Amino acid sequence: QVQLVESGGGLVQPGGSLKLSCLVSGMSRAIYRMAWYRQAPRKEREQVASISFLTGSTNYADSVKGRFTISRDNAKNTASLQMNTLNPEDTALYYCYVQSVVNDVYWGQGLQVTVSS
């Protein structure tokens, strides 16, 4: 059974930082890509950042470029999202996403990130 264990969410003041991590276990196929999505109240889910487990190439939403950094640890089947200079517009539920090399897709249960003074 595939499990995604997310950690690192919480409450932070504007300008602060948080690091989210996602550990994947139970996959029978290799990981092709991992990503972080977020969904704010009354908004659609959007991709924040993604990373190829094969090449390490990354993609970011325009709203987070220069502030967020996604990284991966292939040996540990883990992807992390370092979030700096957070602002209230970053408040959302953040979801880990994993795609296997045969296009199986799995989602985490979501982490609350709240940016507020």
Short mmCIF file of N, CA, C and O in Angstrom, two decimals:
data_model
loop_
_atom_site.label_atom_id
_atom_site.label_comp_id
_atom_site.label_asym_id
_atom_site.label_seq_id
_atom_site.Cartn_x
_atom_site.Cartn_y
_atom_site.Cartn_z
N GLN A 1 0.84 -1.19 0.00
CA GLN A 1 0.00 0.00 0.00
C GLN A 1 0.89 1.25 0.00
O GLN A 1 1.78 1.38 0.82
N VAL A 2 0.59 2.15 -0.90
CA VAL A 2 1.37 3.36 -1.00
C VAL A 2 0.95 4.35 0.09
O VAL A 2 -0.24 4.58 0.30
N GLN A 3 1.94 4.89 0.75
CA GLN A 3 1.66 5.90 1.77
C GLN A 3 2.52 7.13 1.52
O GLN A 3 3.70 7.01 1.19
N LEU A 4 1.91 8.29 1.71
CA LEU A 4 2.62 9.55 1.64
C LEU A 4 2.51 10.20 3.02
O LEU A 4 1.41 10.50 3.47
N VAL A 5 3.63 10.41 3.66
CA VAL A 5 3.64 11.01 4.98
C VAL A 5 4.19 12.42 4.86
O VAL A 5 5.37 12.62 4.55
N GLU A 6 3.32 13.39 5.08
CA GLU A 6 3.67 14.80 4.97
C GLU A 6 3.97 15.37 6.35
O GLU A 6 3.33 14.99 7.33
N SER A 7 4.89 16.28 6.41
CA SER A 7 5.23 16.92 7.68
C SER A 7 5.72 18.34 7.44
O SER A 7 6.17 18.67 6.34
N GLY A 8 5.62 19.16 8.49
CA GLY A 8 6.23 20.48 8.44
C GLY A 8 5.28 21.66 8.34
O GLY A 8 5.73 22.81 8.35
N GLY A 9 4.00 21.42 8.25
CA GLY A 9 3.07 22.54 8.17
C GLY A 9 2.95 23.25 9.51
O GLY A 9 3.53 22.85 10.51
N GLY A 10 2.17 24.33 9.51
CA GLY A 10 1.94 25.04 10.75
C GLY A 10 1.65 26.51 10.55
O GLY A 10 1.33 26.95 9.44
N LEU A 11 1.78 27.25 11.63
CA LEU A 11 1.52 28.69 11.65
C LEU A 11 2.84 29.44 11.65
O LEU A 11 3.74 29.12 12.42
N VAL A 12 2.94 30.45 10.79
CA VAL A 12 4.17 31.25 10.72
C VAL A 12 3.78 32.69 10.46
O VAL A 12 2.75 32.97 9.83
N GLN A 13 4.60 33.59 10.92
CA GLN A 13 4.35 35.01 10.70
C GLN A 13 4.78 35.41 9.29
O GLN A 13 5.66 34.78 8.70
N PRO A 14 4.18 36.46 8.76
CA PRO A 14 4.61 36.96 7.45
C PRO A 14 6.12 37.22 7.43
O PRO A 14 6.67 37.77 8.39
N GLY A 15 6.74 36.81 6.34
CA GLY A 15 8.19 36.93 6.23
C GLY A 15 8.95 35.72 6.74
O GLY A 15 10.16 35.62 6.54
N GLY A 16 8.25 34.82 7.39
CA GLY A 16 8.88 33.65 7.96
C GLY A 16 9.07 32.52 6.96
O GLY A 16 8.77 32.66 5.77
N SER A 17 9.56 31.40 7.48
CA SER A 17 9.87 30.25 6.64
C SER A 17 9.29 28.97 7.23
O SER A 17 9.11 28.87 8.45
N LEU A 18 9.01 28.03 6.35
CA LEU A 18 8.61 26.68 6.73
C LEU A 18 9.20 25.71 5.73
O LEU A 18 9.42 26.09 4.57
N LYS A 19 9.41 24.48 6.18
CA LYS A 19 9.86 23.44 5.27
C LYS A 19 8.90 22.27 5.36
O LYS A 19 8.69 21.70 6.44
N LEU A 20 8.33 21.91 4.22
CA LEU A 20 7.45 20.76 4.13
C LEU A 20 8.23 19.57 3.59
O LEU A 20 9.09 19.73 2.72
N SER A 21 7.90 18.40 4.10
CA SER A 21 8.54 17.18 3.61
C SER A 21 7.48 16.13 3.33
O SER A 21 6.43 16.10 3.98
N CYS A 22 7.78 15.27 2.38
CA CYS A 22 6.86 14.20 1.99
C CYS A 22 7.67 12.93 1.77
O CYS A 22 8.53 12.89 0.89
N LEU A 23 7.37 11.93 2.57
CA LEU A 23 8.05 10.63 2.47
C LEU A 23 7.09 9.63 1.84
O LEU A 23 5.96 9.46 2.33
N VAL A 24 7.54 8.99 0.78
CA VAL A 24 6.72 8.02 0.07
C VAL A 24 7.21 6.61 0.38
O VAL A 24 8.41 6.34 0.30
N SER A 25 6.27 5.73 0.67
CA SER A 25 6.62 4.34 0.90
C SER A 25 5.61 3.43 0.23
O SER A 25 4.48 3.84 -0.05
N GLY A 26 6.03 2.21 -0.04
CA GLY A 26 5.12 1.22 -0.56
C GLY A 26 4.93 1.21 -2.06
O GLY A 26 4.12 0.43 -2.57
N MET A 27 5.69 2.04 -2.78
CA MET A 27 5.50 2.05 -4.23
C MET A 27 6.27 0.90 -4.87
O MET A 27 7.44 0.68 -4.56
N SER A 28 5.59 0.22 -5.79
CA SER A 28 6.23 -0.90 -6.46
C SER A 28 7.02 -0.46 -7.68
O SER A 28 7.87 -1.19 -8.19
N ARG A 29 6.71 0.75 -8.15
CA ARG A 29 7.42 1.31 -9.31
C ARG A 29 8.23 2.52 -8.87
O ARG A 29 7.93 3.16 -7.87
N ALA A 30 9.23 2.84 -9.65
CA ALA A 30 10.07 3.98 -9.32
C ALA A 30 9.29 5.29 -9.45
O ALA A 30 8.33 5.37 -10.21
N ILE A 31 9.71 6.27 -8.73
CA ILE A 31 9.10 7.58 -8.79
C ILE A 31 9.61 8.33 -10.02
O ILE A 31 10.82 8.38 -10.27
N TYR A 32 8.68 8.91 -10.75
CA TYR A 32 9.04 9.73 -11.90
C TYR A 32 9.09 11.21 -11.52
O TYR A 32 10.03 11.91 -11.86
N ARG A 33 8.09 11.62 -10.77
CA ARG A 33 7.99 13.05 -10.42
C ARG A 33 7.28 13.21 -9.11
O ARG A 33 6.39 12.42 -8.79
N MET A 34 7.67 14.22 -8.36
CA MET A 34 6.92 14.61 -7.16
C MET A 34 6.62 16.10 -7.25
O MET A 34 7.34 16.86 -7.91
N ALA A 35 5.57 16.48 -6.57
CA ALA A 35 5.16 17.89 -6.62
C ALA A 35 4.43 18.26 -5.34
O ALA A 35 4.00 17.39 -4.58
N TRP A 36 4.32 19.53 -5.14
CA TRP A 36 3.48 20.10 -4.08
C TRP A 36 2.41 20.96 -4.74
O TRP A 36 2.71 21.79 -5.61
N TYR A 37 1.19 20.73 -4.31
CA TYR A 37 0.05 21.53 -4.73
C TYR A 37 -0.48 22.24 -3.49
O TYR A 37 -0.19 21.86 -2.36
N ARG A 38 -1.29 23.24 -3.72
CA ARG A 38 -1.96 23.89 -2.60
C ARG A 38 -3.36 24.32 -3.01
O ARG A 38 -3.63 24.55 -4.20
N GLN A 39 -4.21 24.42 -2.00
CA GLN A 39 -5.58 24.87 -2.24
C GLN A 39 -5.98 25.79 -1.10
O GLN A 39 -6.03 25.37 0.06
N ALA A 40 -6.24 27.02 -1.47
CA ALA A 40 -6.71 28.01 -0.51
C ALA A 40 -8.23 28.00 -0.51
O ALA A 40 -8.86 27.54 -1.48
N PRO A 41 -8.83 28.50 0.56
CA PRO A 41 -10.31 28.54 0.61
C PRO A 41 -10.89 29.25 -0.61
O PRO A 41 -10.41 30.31 -1.02
N ARG A 42 -11.90 28.61 -1.18
CA ARG A 42 -12.63 29.17 -2.32
C ARG A 42 -11.76 29.32 -3.58
O ARG A 42 -12.12 30.08 -4.48
N LYS A 43 -10.67 28.62 -3.62
CA LYS A 43 -9.83 28.65 -4.82
C LYS A 43 -9.57 27.23 -5.31
O LYS A 43 -9.69 26.27 -4.55
N GLU A 44 -9.17 27.12 -6.56
CA GLU A 44 -8.85 25.82 -7.12
C GLU A 44 -7.46 25.38 -6.66
O GLU A 44 -6.60 26.19 -6.32
N ARG A 45 -7.27 24.07 -6.67
CA ARG A 45 -5.96 23.53 -6.33
C ARG A 45 -4.97 23.92 -7.43
O ARG A 45 -5.28 23.82 -8.62
N GLU A 46 -3.80 24.36 -7.03
CA GLU A 46 -2.79 24.75 -7.99
C GLU A 46 -1.46 24.08 -7.67
O GLU A 46 -1.15 23.83 -6.50
N GLN A 47 -0.69 23.81 -8.73
CA GLN A 47 0.63 23.26 -8.52
C GLN A 47 1.57 24.38 -8.10
O GLN A 47 1.65 25.41 -8.75
N VAL A 48 2.29 24.12 -7.02
CA VAL A 48 3.25 25.09 -6.50
C VAL A 48 4.64 24.83 -7.06
O VAL A 48 5.31 25.75 -7.52
N ALA A 49 5.04 23.58 -7.01
CA ALA A 49 6.38 23.22 -7.48
C ALA A 49 6.42 21.74 -7.79
O ALA A 49 5.70 20.96 -7.17
N SER A 50 7.26 21.37 -8.73
CA SER A 50 7.44 19.97 -9.06
C SER A 50 8.91 19.70 -9.34
O SER A 50 9.68 20.61 -9.67
N ILE A 51 9.27 18.40 -9.21
CA ILE A 51 10.65 18.03 -9.45
C ILE A 51 10.70 16.65 -10.08
O ILE A 51 9.95 15.74 -9.67
N SER A 52 11.54 16.50 -11.07
CA SER A 52 11.75 15.20 -11.70
C SER A 52 12.73 14.40 -10.85
O SER A 52 13.81 14.87 -10.52
N PHE A 53 12.33 13.16 -10.53
CA PHE A 53 13.23 12.30 -9.78
C PHE A 53 14.33 11.75 -10.68
O PHE A 53 15.35 11.27 -10.19
N LEU A 54 14.12 11.83 -12.00
CA LEU A 54 15.12 11.30 -12.92
C LEU A 54 16.22 12.32 -13.20
O LEU A 54 17.40 12.00 -13.20
N THR A 55 15.81 13.56 -13.43
CA THR A 55 16.77 14.57 -13.85
C THR A 55 17.03 15.66 -12.80
O THR A 55 18.01 16.38 -12.90
N GLY A 56 16.10 15.80 -11.87
CA GLY A 56 16.21 16.87 -10.88
C GLY A 56 15.68 18.21 -11.37
O GLY A 56 15.74 19.20 -10.65
N SER A 57 15.16 18.24 -12.59
CA SER A 57 14.63 19.50 -13.10
C SER A 57 13.40 19.91 -12.31
O SER A 57 12.64 19.07 -11.84
N THR A 58 13.22 21.21 -12.16
CA THR A 58 12.15 21.75 -11.32
C THR A 58 11.27 22.73 -12.07
O THR A 58 11.70 23.33 -13.08
N ASN A 59 10.06 22.89 -11.58
CA ASN A 59 9.14 23.90 -12.08
C ASN A 59 8.45 24.56 -10.91
O ASN A 59 8.16 23.89 -9.91
N TYR A 60 8.18 25.84 -11.05
CA TYR A 60 7.54 26.60 -9.99
C TYR A 60 6.41 27.46 -10.54
O TYR A 60 6.50 27.98 -11.65
N ALA A 61 5.40 27.64 -9.72
CA ALA A 61 4.38 28.63 -10.03
C ALA A 61 5.01 30.01 -9.95
O ALA A 61 5.91 30.25 -9.14
N ASP A 62 4.55 30.91 -10.79
CA ASP A 62 5.12 32.26 -10.81
C ASP A 62 5.04 32.93 -9.44
O ASP A 62 5.93 33.68 -9.06
N SER A 63 3.98 32.62 -8.72
CA SER A 63 3.76 33.29 -7.43
C SER A 63 4.78 32.90 -6.36
O SER A 63 4.89 33.59 -5.34
N VAL A 64 5.52 31.82 -6.58
CA VAL A 64 6.46 31.37 -5.56
C VAL A 64 7.91 31.37 -6.04
O VAL A 64 8.82 31.08 -5.25
N LYS A 65 8.13 31.70 -7.29
CA LYS A 65 9.50 31.70 -7.82
C LYS A 65 10.38 32.65 -7.01
O LYS A 65 9.99 33.78 -6.71
N GLY A 66 11.56 32.15 -6.67
CA GLY A 66 12.49 32.96 -5.89
C GLY A 66 12.28 32.86 -4.40
O GLY A 66 13.12 33.33 -3.62
N ARG A 67 11.16 32.29 -3.98
CA ARG A 67 10.87 32.15 -2.54
C ARG A 67 10.84 30.70 -2.09
O ARG A 67 11.23 30.39 -0.97
N PHE A 68 10.35 29.82 -2.95
CA PHE A 68 10.22 28.41 -2.62
C PHE A 68 11.26 27.60 -3.38
O PHE A 68 11.60 27.92 -4.53
N THR A 69 11.73 26.54 -2.75
CA THR A 69 12.67 25.63 -3.39
C THR A 69 12.25 24.19 -3.11
O THR A 69 12.09 23.81 -1.95
N ILE A 70 12.09 23.43 -4.19
CA ILE A 70 11.75 22.01 -4.04
C ILE A 70 13.01 21.19 -4.25
O ILE A 70 13.85 21.52 -5.10
N SER A 71 13.15 20.14 -3.46
CA SER A 71 14.31 19.27 -3.57
C SER A 71 13.86 17.83 -3.36
O SER A 71 12.74 17.58 -2.89
N ARG A 72 14.74 16.90 -3.74
CA ARG A 72 14.37 15.50 -3.54
C ARG A 72 15.57 14.71 -3.05
O ARG A 72 16.71 15.09 -3.26
N ASP A 73 15.24 13.60 -2.38
CA ASP A 73 16.25 12.64 -1.95
C ASP A 73 15.81 11.30 -2.52
O ASP A 73 14.90 10.66 -1.99
N ASN A 74 16.44 10.90 -3.61
CA ASN A 74 16.02 9.67 -4.29
C ASN A 74 16.14 8.45 -3.40
O ASN A 74 15.29 7.58 -3.40
N ALA A 75 17.20 8.40 -2.62
CA ALA A 75 17.44 7.23 -1.78
C ALA A 75 16.37 7.06 -0.72
O ALA A 75 16.05 5.94 -0.31
N LYS A 76 15.80 8.19 -0.27
CA LYS A 76 14.80 8.14 0.79
C LYS A 76 13.38 8.32 0.28
O LYS A 76 12.43 8.38 1.08
N ASN A 77 13.21 8.43 -1.06
CA ASN A 77 11.88 8.66 -1.64
C ASN A 77 11.17 9.83 -0.96
O ASN A 77 10.01 9.74 -0.55
N THR A 78 11.90 10.91 -0.86
CA THR A 78 11.39 12.09 -0.16
C THR A 78 11.54 13.34 -1.02
O THR A 78 12.54 13.49 -1.74
N ALA A 79 10.54 14.18 -0.95
CA ALA A 79 10.63 15.50 -1.56
C ALA A 79 10.32 16.53 -0.49
O ALA A 79 9.47 16.31 0.37
N SER A 80 11.03 17.65 -0.56
CA SER A 80 10.84 18.71 0.42
C SER A 80 10.57 20.03 -0.29
O SER A 80 10.99 20.23 -1.44
N LEU A 81 9.90 20.90 0.41
CA LEU A 81 9.60 22.23 -0.12
C LEU A 81 10.01 23.26 0.93
O LEU A 81 9.37 23.37 1.98
N GLN A 82 11.08 23.96 0.64
CA GLN A 82 11.52 25.04 1.52
C GLN A 82 10.80 26.31 1.10
O GLN A 82 10.91 26.73 -0.06
N MET A 83 10.07 26.89 2.03
CA MET A 83 9.26 28.07 1.73
C MET A 83 9.78 29.24 2.55
O MET A 83 9.76 29.19 3.79
N ASN A 84 10.26 30.26 1.85
CA ASN A 84 10.79 31.45 2.51
C ASN A 84 9.95 32.67 2.17
O ASN A 84 9.18 32.65 1.21
N THR A 85 10.13 33.69 2.96
CA THR A 85 9.43 34.97 2.75
C THR A 85 7.94 34.73 2.54
O THR A 85 7.33 35.20 1.59
N LEU A 86 7.36 33.97 3.44
CA LEU A 86 5.94 33.63 3.32
C LEU A 86 5.07 34.86 3.55
O LEU A 86 5.42 35.75 4.34
N ASN A 87 3.96 34.89 2.85
CA ASN A 87 2.99 35.96 3.02
C ASN A 87 1.60 35.36 3.20
O ASN A 87 1.40 34.17 2.93
N PRO A 88 0.64 36.16 3.64
CA PRO A 88 -0.70 35.61 3.91
C PRO A 88 -1.33 34.92 2.70
O PRO A 88 -2.14 33.99 2.88
N GLU A 89 -0.95 35.31 1.49
CA GLU A 89 -1.50 34.67 0.29
C GLU A 89 -1.00 33.24 0.11
O GLU A 89 -1.53 32.50 -0.71
N ASP A 90 0.00 32.85 0.86
CA ASP A 90 0.49 31.47 0.82
C ASP A 90 -0.30 30.55 1.74
O ASP A 90 -0.09 29.33 1.74
N THR A 91 -1.21 31.10 2.50
CA THR A 91 -2.04 30.29 3.39
C THR A 91 -2.91 29.34 2.57
O THR A 91 -3.64 29.76 1.67
N ALA A 92 -2.81 28.06 2.87
CA ALA A 92 -3.54 27.05 2.11
C ALA A 92 -3.27 25.67 2.70
O ALA A 92 -2.41 25.50 3.57
N LEU A 93 -4.03 24.70 2.20
CA LEU A 93 -3.70 23.30 2.43
C LEU A 93 -2.70 22.89 1.35
O LEU A 93 -2.97 23.10 0.16
N TYR A 94 -1.60 22.33 1.77
CA TYR A 94 -0.56 21.91 0.85
C TYR A 94 -0.57 20.38 0.74
O TYR A 94 -0.55 19.68 1.74
N TYR A 95 -0.58 19.90 -0.50
CA TYR A 95 -0.68 18.48 -0.77
C TYR A 95 0.56 17.98 -1.49
O TYR A 95 1.02 18.59 -2.47
N CYS A 96 1.05 16.86 -1.04
CA CYS A 96 2.14 16.17 -1.74
C CYS A 96 1.54 15.29 -2.83
O CYS A 96 0.48 14.67 -2.65
N TYR A 97 2.24 15.20 -3.94
CA TYR A 97 1.80 14.45 -5.11
C TYR A 97 2.98 13.64 -5.62
O TYR A 97 4.11 14.15 -5.70
N VAL A 98 2.72 12.39 -5.96
CA VAL A 98 3.78 11.56 -6.52
C VAL A 98 3.26 10.82 -7.75
O VAL A 98 2.12 10.34 -7.77
N GLN A 99 4.09 10.77 -8.76
CA GLN A 99 3.76 10.09 -10.01
C GLN A 99 4.84 9.05 -10.29
O GLN A 99 6.04 9.36 -10.26
N SER A 100 4.40 7.82 -10.56
CA SER A 100 5.38 6.77 -10.84
C SER A 100 5.78 6.78 -12.32
O SER A 100 5.19 7.50 -13.13
N VAL A 101 6.77 5.98 -12.65
CA VAL A 101 7.23 5.90 -14.04
C VAL A 101 6.20 5.28 -14.97
O VAL A 101 6.34 5.37 -16.19
N VAL A 102 5.16 4.65 -14.41
CA VAL A 102 4.06 4.12 -15.23
C VAL A 102 2.78 4.92 -15.00
O VAL A 102 1.68 4.44 -15.25
N ASN A 103 2.96 6.15 -14.52
CA ASN A 103 1.87 7.14 -14.38
C ASN A 103 0.85 6.83 -13.30
O ASN A 103 -0.25 7.39 -13.32
N ASP A 104 1.19 5.96 -12.35
CA ASP A 104 0.35 5.87 -11.15
C ASP A 104 0.52 7.17 -10.37
O ASP A 104 1.64 7.68 -10.25
N VAL A 105 -0.58 7.67 -9.84
CA VAL A 105 -0.56 8.95 -9.14
C VAL A 105 -1.14 8.78 -7.74
O VAL A 105 -2.17 8.11 -7.56
N TYR A 106 -0.49 9.40 -6.78
CA TYR A 106 -0.95 9.33 -5.40
C TYR A 106 -0.86 10.72 -4.76
O TYR A 106 0.02 11.52 -5.11
N TRP A 107 -1.77 10.96 -3.83
CA TRP A 107 -1.82 12.24 -3.13
C TRP A 107 -1.68 12.03 -1.63
O TRP A 107 -2.16 11.04 -1.08
N GLY A 108 -1.07 13.01 -0.99
CA GLY A 108 -1.06 13.05 0.46
C GLY A 108 -2.36 13.62 0.99
O GLY A 108 -3.21 14.07 0.22
N GLN A 109 -2.51 13.60 2.29
CA GLN A 109 -3.75 14.04 2.90
C GLN A 109 -3.83 15.55 3.09
O GLN A 109 -4.91 16.10 3.33
N GLY A 110 -2.70 16.22 2.98
CA GLY A 110 -2.70 17.68 3.07
C GLY A 110 -2.16 18.20 4.38
O GLY A 110 -2.38 17.60 5.45
N LEU A 111 -1.45 19.30 4.29
CA LEU A 111 -0.90 19.99 5.45
C LEU A 111 -1.40 21.42 5.46
O LEU A 111 -1.35 22.09 4.43
N GLN A 112 -1.82 21.88 6.61
CA GLN A 112 -2.24 23.28 6.70
C GLN A 112 -1.03 24.17 6.92
O GLN A 112 -0.21 23.93 7.81
N VAL A 113 -0.93 25.18 6.08
CA VAL A 113 0.07 26.24 6.25
C VAL A 113 -0.69 27.55 6.41
O VAL A 113 -1.48 27.91 5.54
N THR A 114 -0.48 28.20 7.53
CA THR A 114 -1.15 29.47 7.81
C THR A 114 -0.11 30.55 8.05
O THR A 114 0.77 30.38 8.90
N VAL A 115 -0.22 31.62 7.28
CA VAL A 115 0.71 32.74 7.43
C VAL A 115 -0.09 33.92 7.98
O VAL A 115 -0.94 34.47 7.29
N SER A 116 0.20 34.26 9.20
CA SER A 116 -0.58 35.29 9.86
C SER A 116 0.20 35.89 11.02
O SER A 116 0.99 35.21 11.67
N SER A 117 -0.04 37.17 11.26
CA SER A 117 0.59 37.82 12.41
C SER A 117 -0.34 37.75 13.62
O SER A 117 0.03 38.23 14.70
#
